[in-house]
Coordinates of C-alpha atoms in Angstrom, one line a residue:
M1 CA 47.3 -4.4 -5.2
R2 CA 49.0 -7.6 -3.3
F3 CA 49.3 -11.3 -4.3
T4 CA 50.5 -13.7 -2.8
R5 CA 50.0 -18.4 -2.5
S6 CA 47.3 -17.8 0.5
Q7 CA 46.0 -13.7 1.0
Q8 CA 45.3 -11.4 -1.5
N9 CA 44.9 -7.5 -0.5
M10 CA 43.7 -3.9 -2.3
L11 CA 43.8 -0.9 -2.4
V12 CA 40.9 1.0 -3.9
Y13 CA 40.7 5.3 -4.6
K14 CA 38.3 6.9 -6.2
G15 CA 36.3 10.0 -7.4
D16 CA 34.1 11.5 -10.0
N17 CA 32.4 15.0 -11.1
T18 CA 32.0 13.4 -14.5
G19 CA 28.2 12.7 -13.6
R20 CA 29.5 8.7 -13.1
D21 CA 27.9 8.3 -9.7
I22 CA 31.0 5.6 -8.6
S23 CA 28.9 5.2 -5.2
K24 CA 26.4 1.8 -7.1
E25 CA 30.0 0.3 -7.2
L26 CA 29.4 -0.7 -3.6
T27 CA 27.1 -4.1 -2.2
S28 CA 25.6 -1.6 0.4
Y29 CA 24.2 -4.1 3.8
Y30 CA 21.4 -1.5 4.8
D31 CA 18.3 -1.9 2.8
H32 CA 17.8 -5.4 3.4
Y33 CA 14.5 -4.4 4.8
R34 CA 11.4 -3.9 3.4
N35 CA 10.3 -2.8 7.1
R36 CA 11.7 0.4 7.6
A37 CA 10.3 4.6 8.2
S38 CA 13.0 6.2 7.2
N39 CA 10.8 7.8 3.8
L40 CA 8.7 9.0 5.6
L41 CA 10.1 12.4 6.2
S42 CA 11.0 13.9 3.0
V43 CA 13.2 17.0 0.6
I44 CA 10.7 17.9 -2.3
A45 CA 13.7 17.8 -4.6
P46 CA 14.0 16.8 -8.0
A47 CA 13.0 13.3 -8.8
P48 CA 16.0 11.6 -11.8
P49 CA 14.5 12.3 -15.5
S50 CA 14.3 8.8 -17.6
I51 CA 17.3 9.5 -19.5
I52 CA 20.9 8.2 -18.1
E53 CA 21.9 9.5 -15.2
Q54 CA 25.3 10.7 -16.2
R55 CA 23.6 13.7 -18.7
Y56 CA 22.5 15.8 -14.9
L57 CA 24.0 14.5 -12.9
F58 CA 26.0 17.3 -10.8
N59 CA 28.6 15.2 -8.2
D60 CA 31.2 15.7 -6.3
A61 CA 32.6 12.3 -5.8
H62 CA 34.8 9.9 -3.5
M63 CA 35.6 6.8 -3.3
V64 CA 38.3 4.3 -1.2
S65 CA 37.3 0.5 -1.0
M66 CA 39.7 -1.6 0.8
N67 CA 38.8 -4.8 0.1
D68 CA 41.7 -8.4 2.6
L69 CA 41.1 -12.3 0.6
R70 CA 42.9 -14.4 2.6
S71 CA 43.0 -18.5 2.4
L72 CA 42.3 -20.6 6.0
K73 CA 42.1 -23.9 4.6
K74 CA 41.9 -25.9 1.7
E75 CA 37.9 -25.1 1.5
L76 CA 37.6 -21.9 3.8
T77 CA 37.9 -18.5 1.6
L78 CA 37.6 -15.2 5.2
T79 CA 37.4 -12.0 3.5
T80 CA 37.4 -8.6 4.8
N81 CA 36.2 -5.3 2.8
V82 CA 35.8 -1.9 3.9
N83 CA 33.5 1.0 2.1
F84 CA 33.8 4.7 2.1
L85 CA 32.2 6.8 0.4
H86 CA 32.1 10.8 0.5
D87 CA 29.8 12.6 -2.5
K88 CA 28.2 15.8 -3.4
Q89 CA 25.5 16.1 -5.4
K90 CA 23.3 19.2 -7.3
S91 CA 19.9 19.1 -8.8
N92 CA 18.3 21.8 -10.3
S93 CA 15.1 21.4 -12.4
F94 CA 11.3 23.1 -12.5
S95 CA 8.1 20.7 -12.1
R96 CA 4.0 21.0 -12.3
Q97 CA 1.6 19.1 -11.3
D98 CA -2.1 19.3 -12.3
L99 CA -4.6 17.8 -9.4
F100 CA -8.1 17.3 -10.8
L101 CA -9.5 16.8 -7.8
T102 CA -13.9 17.5 -9.4
L103 CA -14.6 16.9 -12.9
Y104 CA -14.5 21.4 -12.4
D105 CA -11.3 21.9 -10.0
T106 CA -7.4 21.8 -11.2
L107 CA -5.1 22.5 -8.2
R108 CA -2.5 23.7 -9.7
I109 CA 1.7 23.2 -8.0
E110 CA 4.2 25.3 -9.9
E111 CA 7.2 24.8 -8.2
K112 CA 11.4 26.0 -8.9
M113 CA 14.4 22.7 -7.2
D114 CA 17.3 23.8 -6.0
A115 CA 18.9 20.6 -3.8
R116 CA 21.7 19.8 -2.4
L117 CA 22.2 16.3 -1.2
L118 CA 25.8 15.4 0.9
K119 CA 26.3 12.0 1.8
R120 CA 28.8 10.3 3.9
E121 CA 28.3 6.4 4.3
L122 CA 30.7 3.7 6.4
E123 CA 30.1 0.4 5.9
G124 CA 32.3 -3.3 6.7
S125 CA 31.1 -7.1 6.0
I126 CA 33.0 -9.9 7.1
N127 CA 32.4 -13.3 5.4
L128 CA 33.3 -16.9 6.4
K129 CA 32.6 -19.1 3.5
G130 CA 33.8 -22.9 2.8
N131 CA 32.4 -25.0 0.2
T132 CA 33.0 -28.6 -0.4
D133 CA 31.8 -31.2 -1.9
D134 CA 29.8 -32.3 1.1
Y135 CA 29.2 -28.5 2.9
F136 CA 28.5 -25.2 1.7
L137 CA 29.1 -23.0 4.1
D138 CA 28.9 -19.2 4.3
N139 CA 28.3 -16.5 7.6
T140 CA 28.8 -13.0 6.9
L141 CA 28.9 -9.9 9.3
N142 CA 28.7 -6.7 8.8
I143 CA 28.0 -3.0 10.4
S144 CA 26.5 -0.1 8.6
S145 CA 26.7 4.0 9.6
S146 CA 25.7 6.3 7.2
W147 CA 25.9 10.5 8.3
N148 CA 23.3 11.8 4.6
A149 CA 22.0 15.3 5.1
H150 CA 19.8 16.9 2.3
N151 CA 18.9 20.2 1.6
G152 CA 16.5 22.9 -0.2
A153 CA 15.5 25.7 -2.0
I154 CA 11.5 25.8 -2.9
D155 CA 10.9 29.0 -5.5
G156 CA 7.3 28.6 -5.4
S157 CA 4.0 30.5 -4.4
E158 CA 6.2 31.0 -1.7
P159 CA 10.4 30.6 -1.1
V160 CA 10.7 27.5 1.2
S161 CA 14.7 26.4 2.3
Q162 CA 14.6 22.9 3.7
F163 CA 16.8 20.8 5.5
L164 CA 16.8 16.7 6.5
T165 CA 19.6 14.8 8.7
L166 CA 19.5 11.3 7.6
P167 CA 23.1 9.4 10.4
S168 CA 22.4 5.5 11.1
F169 CA 23.5 2.7 12.1
H170 CA 22.4 -1.0 10.5
I171 CA 24.4 -4.8 12.4
E172 CA 23.9 -7.8 11.3
N173 CA 25.0 -11.4 10.8
D174 CA 23.9 -13.5 8.5
F175 CA 24.3 -17.0 8.8
D176 CA 24.2 -20.1 5.8
Y177 CA 25.0 -23.8 5.8
L178 CA 24.2 -26.4 3.9
R179 CA 25.1 -30.3 4.2
R180 CA 24.7 -32.7 0.7
N181 CA 25.1 -36.8 1.4
D182 CA 23.9 -38.3 -1.7
S183 CA 20.5 -36.8 -2.3
R184 CA 18.9 -35.6 0.3
R185 CA 20.3 -31.4 1.5
R186 CA 19.5 -30.3 4.7
Q187 CA 20.2 -26.1 5.2
I188 CA 20.2 -24.7 8.4
K189 CA 20.1 -20.7 7.9
A190 CA 20.1 -17.7 10.6
N191 CA 19.8 -13.6 10.5
I192 CA 19.8 -11.3 13.5
A193 CA 19.8 -7.6 12.3
Y194 CA 19.6 -4.5 14.2
T195 CA 18.4 -1.5 13.1
S196 CA 18.6 2.2 13.9
Q197 CA 17.5 6.2 12.5
N198 CA 17.4 9.4 14.2
H199 CA 16.6 11.2 11.3
Y200 CA 14.6 15.5 11.9
L201 CA 13.2 17.4 9.3
E202 CA 13.5 21.8 9.1
V203 CA 11.1 23.4 7.0
S204 CA 11.7 28.1 7.2
P205 CA 9.3 29.5 7.1
V206 CA 6.2 27.3 8.5
L207 CA 3.0 27.4 5.5
F208 CA 0.6 25.5 7.9
E209 CA -1.2 28.4 10.0
A210 CA -1.4 26.1 13.1
L211 CA 2.4 25.2 13.5
K212 CA 3.3 29.3 12.6
N213 CA 4.8 31.1 15.2
P214 CA 7.4 33.7 15.3
D215 CA 10.6 32.6 14.3
S216 CA 8.6 30.9 11.6
L217 CA 10.5 27.4 11.4
I218 CA 9.7 24.4 12.8
R219 CA 11.3 21.3 13.2
Q220 CA 10.5 17.1 12.6
E221 CA 12.1 14.7 14.4
L222 CA 11.7 10.7 14.6
S223 CA 13.1 7.9 15.2
F224 CA 13.1 4.2 14.5
D225 CA 14.5 1.0 16.0
R226 CA 13.9 -2.9 14.8
F227 CA 15.3 -5.9 16.0
N228 CA 15.3 -8.3 14.2
A229 CA 15.7 -13.3 15.0
S230 CA 14.6 -15.7 12.2
A231 CA 16.4 -19.3 11.8
S232 CA 15.1 -21.4 10.5
F233 CA 15.6 -25.7 9.1
S234 CA 15.5 -26.8 5.5
E235 CA 15.4 -30.5 4.2
H236 CA 15.1 -31.4 0.9
R237 CA 14.9 -35.2 -1.1
D238 CA 15.7 -36.4 -4.4
I239 CA 13.1 -40.1 -5.6
K240 CA 14.2 -40.3 -8.5
R241 CA 11.5 -37.9 -10.5
L242 CA 10.7 -36.8 -7.2
S243 CA 11.2 -34.4 -5.3
F244 CA 10.4 -33.0 -2.1
G245 CA 10.7 -30.6 0.9
H246 CA 10.0 -28.4 3.2
S247 CA 11.2 -25.1 5.1
T248 CA 10.8 -24.6 9.2
G249 CA 11.6 -22.3 11.4
G250 CA 10.3 -18.1 12.9
S251 CA 11.2 -15.5 13.7
F252 CA 10.7 -12.2 16.3
S253 CA 10.8 -8.5 15.6
H254 CA 10.8 -5.4 18.2
Y255 CA 10.5 -2.1 17.0
A256 CA 10.7 1.2 18.3
M257 CA 9.4 4.6 17.0
G258 CA 8.2 8.3 18.5
S259 CA 8.5 11.9 16.3
N260 CA 8.7 14.5 17.2
L261 CA 7.2 18.3 16.5
L262 CA 9.4 21.4 17.8
S263 CA 8.3 24.8 17.6
G264 CA 11.1 27.9 16.2
A265 CA 14.7 28.0 16.9
A266 CA 14.3 27.3 20.6
H267 CA 13.4 24.1 19.9
L268 CA 10.0 23.6 21.6
P269 CA 8.3 20.8 21.8
V270 CA 4.8 20.9 20.7
T271 CA 2.2 19.2 23.2
A272 CA -0.6 19.0 21.0
D273 CA -1.7 15.2 20.7
S274 CA -2.0 15.2 17.1
V275 CA 1.5 15.1 16.0
R276 CA 3.2 13.2 18.8
N277 CA 4.4 9.5 18.6
S278 CA 5.9 6.8 20.5
I279 CA 4.7 3.3 19.0
E280 CA 5.8 -0.8 19.8
R281 CA 5.4 -3.5 17.5
I282 CA 6.1 -6.8 18.2
E283 CA 5.7 -9.4 16.0
A284 CA 6.6 -13.2 16.1
K285 CA 6.7 -15.0 13.6
L286 CA 6.0 -19.2 12.8
N287 CA 6.4 -20.7 9.6
F288 CA 6.2 -24.3 7.6
S289 CA 6.5 -24.1 4.0
P290 CA 6.1 -27.6 2.0
S291 CA 7.4 -28.4 -1.3
L292 CA 6.9 -30.8 -4.5
S293 CA 7.8 -31.6 -7.5
Y294 CA 8.0 -34.1 -10.1
R295 CA 9.4 -33.6 -13.5
I296 CA 8.4 -36.5 -16.1
P297 CA 10.3 -38.4 -19.1
S298 CA 8.4 -35.7 -21.9
G299 CA 9.8 -32.8 -20.4
L300 CA 6.4 -31.8 -17.9
Y301 CA 8.2 -30.2 -14.7
L302 CA 5.8 -30.1 -11.7
G303 CA 6.7 -27.6 -8.9
F304 CA 3.5 -26.5 -5.8
Y305 CA 5.0 -25.0 -2.7
F306 CA 2.7 -23.6 0.0
P307 CA 3.7 -21.0 2.7
V308 CA 2.3 -21.0 5.5
N309 CA 3.1 -18.7 8.2
W310 CA 1.0 -17.7 11.7
L311 CA 2.4 -14.1 12.2
F312 CA 1.2 -13.2 15.8
L313 CA 1.9 -9.6 16.2
I314 CA 1.3 -6.4 19.2
R315 CA 0.5 -2.8 18.6
D316 CA 1.4 0.1 21.4
D317 CA 0.5 3.1 20.4
K318 CA 2.3 4.8 24.5
V319 CA 1.0 8.3 23.8
R320 CA -2.8 7.3 22.7
E321 CA -2.8 4.0 25.7
V322 CA -4.2 2.1 23.2
K323 CA -3.0 -2.1 22.4
Q324 CA -4.1 -4.4 19.8
N325 CA -2.9 -8.0 20.1
K326 CA -4.1 -10.8 17.9
G327 CA -3.6 -14.0 15.3
Y328 CA -3.0 -13.7 11.5
L329 CA -2.6 -16.6 8.9
L330 CA -0.7 -15.9 5.9
L331 CA -0.4 -17.8 2.3
T332 CA 1.7 -17.8 -0.3
P333 CA 0.9 -21.2 -2.7
N334 CA 2.4 -21.0 -5.7
L335 CA 1.7 -23.1 -8.3
N336 CA 4.2 -24.0 -11.6
L337 CA 4.6 -26.1 -14.3
Q338 CA 6.6 -26.0 -17.3
Y339 CA 6.4 -28.1 -20.8
P340 CA 8.0 -28.9 -23.7
I341 CA 5.4 -28.4 -26.2
T342 CA 8.6 -29.4 -28.4
S343 CA 11.9 -29.7 -29.0
R344 CA 12.0 -26.0 -30.0
L345 CA 9.0 -25.2 -28.1
N346 CA 8.4 -24.2 -24.3
I347 CA 5.9 -23.4 -21.7
Y348 CA 6.4 -21.7 -18.7
S349 CA 4.1 -20.7 -16.0
S350 CA 1.8 -19.7 -12.8
L351 CA 0.1 -19.1 -10.2
S352 CA 0.0 -17.9 -7.4
F353 CA -1.6 -16.4 -4.4
S354 CA 0.0 -14.3 -1.1
N355 CA -2.3 -11.8 1.6
N356 CA -0.3 -9.6 4.0
I357 CA -0.3 -7.2 6.3
G358 CA 1.3 -3.9 6.8
T359 CA 3.8 -3.0 8.8
V360 CA 4.8 -0.2 10.9
N361 CA 4.8 2.0 8.8
E362 CA 0.5 1.7 9.3
D363 CA 0.6 2.7 13.2
Y364 CA 1.3 6.3 13.9
R365 CA -2.6 8.3 14.6
G366 CA -0.3 11.5 15.2
Y367 CA 0.4 13.1 12.3
I368 CA 3.8 13.4 10.1
L369 CA 4.9 16.4 9.4
N370 CA 6.1 14.4 5.7
N371 CA 7.9 17.1 4.2
Y372 CA 6.5 21.6 3.6
R373 CA 3.4 21.1 2.4
S374 CA 2.8 18.0 3.0
M375 CA 1.8 15.7 6.7
E376 CA 0.4 13.0 7.3
R377 CA -1.0 10.6 9.5
S378 CA -2.2 6.4 9.1
N379 CA -5.4 6.9 11.4
G380 CA -3.8 3.7 13.4
L381 CA -5.6 1.3 10.0
L382 CA -3.5 -2.0 9.7
L383 CA -3.1 -2.8 5.9
K384 CA -4.4 -5.7 5.0
N385 CA -4.1 -6.6 0.8
N386 CA -4.6 -9.9 -0.5
R387 CA -2.7 -10.4 -4.6
T388 CA -3.1 -12.9 -6.8
S389 CA -0.8 -13.1 -9.6
A390 CA -0.9 -15.0 -12.9
Y391 CA 1.3 -15.2 -16.2
V392 CA 2.4 -17.7 -19.3
N393 CA 5.6 -18.0 -21.0
F394 CA 5.9 -19.3 -25.1
N395 CA 8.8 -19.2 -26.1
Y396 CA 10.6 -20.4 -28.8
K397 CA 14.2 -21.0 -30.6
N398 CA 15.6 -22.6 -33.9
P399 CA 19.3 -22.4 -33.6
F400 CA 19.2 -23.1 -37.4
T401 CA 17.6 -20.8 -38.4
T402 CA 18.6 -18.4 -36.5
L403 CA 14.6 -17.6 -35.3
F404 CA 13.6 -16.8 -31.2
T405 CA 10.5 -15.7 -30.4
A406 CA 8.8 -15.1 -27.6
L407 CA 5.2 -14.3 -26.5
R408 CA 4.6 -13.5 -22.8
L409 CA 0.6 -13.1 -20.9
Y410 CA 0.5 -11.7 -17.4
Y411 CA -2.9 -11.0 -14.8
N412 CA -2.9 -9.6 -11.5
N413 CA -5.3 -8.6 -9.4
T414 CA -5.5 -6.8 -5.8
W415 CA -7.4 -6.8 -2.9
R416 CA -6.8 -3.6 -0.9
N417 CA -8.8 -2.5 2.0
I418 CA -7.7 1.3 2.4
L419 CA -6.7 4.5 0.9
Y420 CA -5.2 7.8 2.3
D421 CA -7.9 10.5 1.7
M422 CA -5.6 13.7 1.0
E423 CA -7.1 17.3 1.8
Y424 CA -5.8 20.0 0.0
N425 CA -5.6 23.4 1.6
G426 CA -3.7 25.2 -1.5
I427 CA -1.0 23.8 -1.7
L428 CA -0.6 22.3 1.1
S429 CA -2.0 18.7 1.9
S430 CA -2.8 16.5 5.0
S431 CA -4.0 12.4 4.2
I432 CA -4.7 10.2 7.2
G433 CA -6.1 6.6 6.0
V434 CA -9.2 5.2 6.2
L435 CA -11.0 2.1 5.8
H436 CA -12.1 1.8 2.0
P437 CA -12.1 -1.5 0.1
H438 CA -11.0 -1.5 -3.6
I439 CA -9.2 -3.5 -6.0
S440 CA -7.4 -2.6 -8.4
H441 CA -6.6 -5.3 -11.0
H442 CA -2.9 -5.0 -13.7
Y443 CA -2.2 -6.5 -16.9
G444 CA -0.8 -6.8 -20.6
A445 CA 1.1 -8.8 -22.7
D446 CA 4.5 -8.9 -24.6
Y447 CA 5.9 -9.6 -28.0
S448 CA 9.2 -10.7 -29.1
I449 CA 11.1 -11.8 -32.3
G450 CA 14.7 -11.9 -33.1
K451 CA 17.1 -13.2 -35.7
S452 CA 20.3 -13.4 -37.3
I453 CA 20.0 -12.2 -41.7
D454 CA 23.3 -13.0 -42.9
A455 CA 22.6 -11.6 -46.0
I456 CA 23.2 -8.2 -44.5
S457 CA 25.1 -9.5 -41.9
S458 CA 23.0 -8.5 -39.0
E459 CA 21.0 -8.9 -36.2
V460 CA 17.1 -7.9 -36.3
R461 CA 14.8 -8.0 -32.9
L462 CA 11.1 -6.1 -32.4
S463 CA 9.1 -6.2 -29.5
A464 CA 6.3 -5.1 -29.2
G465 CA 3.0 -5.3 -25.7
Y466 CA -0.4 -4.4 -24.0
D467 CA 0.1 -3.0 -20.2
R468 CA -3.2 -1.7 -18.4
G469 CA -3.6 -1.2 -15.0
Q470 CA -7.1 -0.2 -13.3
S471 CA -7.2 1.3 -9.1
V472 CA -8.6 4.2 -6.8
A473 CA -7.7 7.3 -5.9
L474 CA -9.4 9.1 -2.8
H475 CA -8.9 13.0 -2.9
Q476 CA -11.1 15.1 -0.5
G477 CA -13.1 12.5 0.6
V478 CA -13.7 12.1 -3.3
V479 CA -13.7 8.7 -4.6
S480 CA -11.9 8.8 -8.5
A481 CA -11.5 5.9 -10.3
Y482 CA -8.9 5.7 -13.3
N483 CA -7.3 3.2 -16.1
S484 CA -4.5 3.4 -18.4
D485 CA -3.9 2.0 -21.1
N486 CA -0.6 1.5 -22.9
Y487 CA 0.6 0.6 -26.2
S488 CA 4.9 0.0 -27.2
L489 CA 6.7 -0.7 -29.9
S490 CA 10.4 -1.5 -30.7
P491 CA 13.1 -2.6 -32.7
R492 CA 16.7 -3.0 -32.8
I493 CA 18.8 -4.0 -35.5
T494 CA 23.4 -4.9 -34.8
T495 CA 24.5 -4.6 -38.2
D496 CA 28.6 -5.4 -38.9
I497 CA 30.5 -3.5 -41.8
G498 CA 33.6 -5.2 -43.1
R499 CA 35.8 -6.5 -40.0
F500 CA 35.9 -2.2 -39.5
M501 CA 32.7 -0.8 -38.5
I502 CA 29.6 -2.1 -35.9
V503 CA 26.7 0.4 -37.0
K504 CA 23.6 -0.5 -34.1
Y505 CA 20.1 1.7 -34.4
S506 CA 17.3 0.9 -31.0
A507 CA 13.8 3.0 -30.9
S508 CA 11.6 2.1 -28.7
Y509 CA 7.4 4.0 -28.3
S510 CA 5.3 4.2 -25.6
H511 CA 1.2 6.4 -26.4
I512 CA -0.8 6.4 -23.2
R513 CA -4.0 6.6 -22.7
T514 CA -5.6 8.1 -19.3
M515 CA -8.8 8.0 -18.1
I516 CA -10.1 9.6 -15.2
R517 CA -12.7 8.8 -14.3
E518 CA -15.3 9.4 -16.8
T519 CA -12.9 11.9 -18.8
H520 CA -10.6 11.1 -21.2
M521 CA -7.0 12.8 -21.4
K522 CA -5.0 13.3 -24.6
P523 CA -2.9 11.2 -24.9
V524 CA 0.9 10.6 -24.9
N525 CA 3.0 9.6 -27.8
Y526 CA 7.1 8.9 -26.0
F527 CA 9.9 7.9 -28.8
T528 CA 13.0 7.2 -28.2
Q529 CA 16.5 6.4 -30.6
D530 CA 19.6 5.7 -30.0
I531 CA 21.8 6.1 -32.6
A532 CA 25.9 4.3 -32.4
A533 CA 28.5 3.6 -34.2
T534 CA 32.4 2.0 -33.6
L535 CA 34.8 2.6 -36.2
I536 CA 38.2 0.4 -36.1
P537 CA 40.2 1.8 -38.8
V538 CA 44.0 0.4 -38.1
N539 CA 44.4 -2.6 -34.9
G540 CA 44.7 -0.1 -30.9
L541 CA 42.2 2.7 -32.9
S542 CA 38.3 2.5 -31.8
L543 CA 36.1 5.6 -32.4
T544 CA 32.8 5.7 -31.8
L545 CA 29.5 8.2 -31.9
S546 CA 26.6 8.5 -30.5
L547 CA 23.4 10.5 -30.8
N548 CA 19.8 9.7 -28.8
H549 CA 16.7 10.8 -29.5
Y550 CA 13.7 11.9 -26.6
Y551 CA 10.1 12.8 -28.2
N552 CA 7.5 14.1 -26.2
N553 CA 4.0 15.1 -28.0
R554 CA 2.3 16.3 -24.6
I555 CA 5.5 18.8 -24.3
E556 CA 4.1 22.6 -25.9
S557 CA 7.5 24.2 -26.9
S558 CA 10.5 23.4 -29.2
T559 CA 11.9 21.6 -26.5
R560 CA 9.1 18.1 -26.9
S561 CA 12.5 16.8 -28.6
S562 CA 15.6 16.7 -27.3
W563 CA 18.8 15.7 -28.5
F564 CA 22.0 14.2 -27.2
G565 CA 26.0 13.5 -28.6
N566 CA 29.2 12.2 -27.5
V567 CA 32.1 11.6 -28.8
G568 CA 34.4 9.1 -27.8
A569 CA 38.8 8.1 -29.1
K570 CA 39.7 5.0 -27.2
Y571 CA 43.9 4.5 -29.1
K572 CA 45.7 0.9 -26.7
M573 CA 49.3 1.4 -26.7
K574 CA 52.0 -1.6 -24.8
G575 CA 51.1 -0.9 -21.0
V576 CA 48.2 2.8 -21.9
D577 CA 45.7 2.9 -23.1
L578 CA 44.3 6.5 -23.8
M579 CA 40.3 7.6 -23.6
L580 CA 39.1 10.6 -25.0
D581 CA 35.1 11.0 -24.7
W582 CA 33.5 14.5 -25.8
T583 CA 30.4 14.4 -23.7
N584 CA 27.3 16.7 -24.7
F585 CA 28.3 17.5 -28.3
L586 CA 25.5 18.7 -28.5
N587 CA 25.0 21.1 -25.0
T588 CA 21.6 20.2 -24.6
R589 CA 20.9 22.4 -21.0
R590 CA 17.5 21.1 -20.4
F591 CA 15.6 18.0 -20.6
V592 CA 12.1 17.9 -20.9
T593 CA 8.8 15.4 -19.6
Y594 CA 5.3 15.5 -19.0
S595 CA 3.3 12.4 -17.2
Y596 CA -0.2 10.9 -15.9
S597 CA 0.6 9.7 -12.3
D598 CA -3.3 8.4 -10.5
I599 CA -5.2 11.1 -11.0
S600 CA -2.9 14.7 -11.3
S601 CA -0.1 15.0 -14.2
H602 CA 3.0 16.5 -14.2
Y603 CA 5.4 18.6 -16.5
S604 CA 9.2 18.9 -14.7
E605 CA 12.1 20.4 -17.4
Y606 CA 15.1 19.7 -15.5
R607 CA 18.4 20.6 -16.2
L608 CA 21.7 19.3 -17.7
R609 CA 25.3 19.0 -17.6
P610 CA 27.2 21.3 -20.4
V611 CA 29.3 19.9 -23.9
E612 CA 32.2 18.0 -21.6
V613 CA 35.2 16.7 -22.7
L614 CA 37.3 15.1 -21.4
L615 CA 41.2 12.8 -21.3
R616 CA 41.3 9.5 -19.8
V617 CA 44.6 7.1 -19.1
R618 CA 45.2 3.6 -17.5
F619 CA 47.4 2.6 -17.1
K620 CA 50.3 -0.5 -15.1
I621 CA 52.6 0.7 -12.8
L622 CA 54.7 -3.2 -12.7

């Protein structure tokens, strides 16, 4: 680190192989946009379990970060940042999925998975910021690139190897300028961005009969480019208790996506149009968003927002020579209410509606090999959905009795016009989008109460909830309704034992009932509890002990309960901190989960990190 009156510099290097994902410490601009095609190709690999990352992440990470901050004028600062990450991650698990295709037909997929993920990511940004009583300025230029690769071995009905490369490039400039003048605020925003991705997936051997070749190797290539430019102007004004304003703007987006299937070691193109794509998508949008809010002396606040978007869409399938042009009116009104019923009881409520159309991911009509056992195409249908949401919150707080409580009720209703029909041939599956308008519902309630109890020097909190979801799925040409009910209860207590010890206990219980068609599945009971104690026997020394317990009643073995334990010690001297961590001292080596998802159940066993002892030293050089 280096500090002067007008400049600050910092160079950071971090390395870690203890299960801590240091890449999360970096700010990523790459995933800023939702209209990406990068998730169309994947390697079948272990999904992260519902425990802390340090239990299961086998990593070897190295990160370098260079930062520079300097003052250009009294009100302007220029910040430059460059980051590079190199990380190797390993994962291993066993998975069993049961698909309840019909009342009498269940398909079981069993896989032992071993995967390797290599992250190589470089990112740099330059930010100019100014903030005075009259204006606020923020402009950021970001450039990022990655050369990530993912490979995996599957030991299932037949051993399969997978290799996926994910090179990507992104450049973006974001501009924001706000001018304040008494009761009036004017703001200008502009953004321009370009993203390029060229991914490919190699699978060996080929399991799909129609794609088999002498080399037993298939390669799926996918390219995706996106250019976007947008600008908006907004103005707001306050007149006593009334505030009104508007935002006006427009945007232009151009997408190009292509895919090819290559056969054998020579990478010979498969010429069938059914496995080729070359699509172009253009979106031109105009938007106008008026807003109005009013606050009366009693504390009642009403806010109404009514964004109106006119979208002109061009979809061009160059392989099949199909071009479609159409305009869409998209509305997203929102009404907010806030009212203090008493000085201690408040109510918050919101009602909103939105209608949206699908992304470039729904434009391709040719099959794409998503992974070693799945092929998918959208059939060129454009996804449309309408969503209505409502919630109301009641909050009560009494600082004199330290009683705090809250109740939330919510409801979501979503209409969609498309379902994806999953067809299975053994473990192989193909998916195609079909027109099937349907509605899904999601509603529930949450309640929490908390209080400080001086008699036992404790803070106590209890949360409870109910959540229900209803929808449909399409498999083998059969539409199946499914719904789930989730009941939850979570107590928590923190107790101070004198000045030398703090004890914390928290637990969480969930009872989940699932019904597929007219069949009630066996309920799943999850139970977790965490116990932690911190002891400070003398000044500068602290000792910690934590125990974690996970229970799942649907696991038919001794692993339905999993226990983890950690011990830590920290001693602080002048200018030096010594930290000793004994992680997973019970040496728990497996974690097992069981859950339901639409019309299937999932059973997984994960390999965990073994017992570890780590000594850390933190000190200042100067």
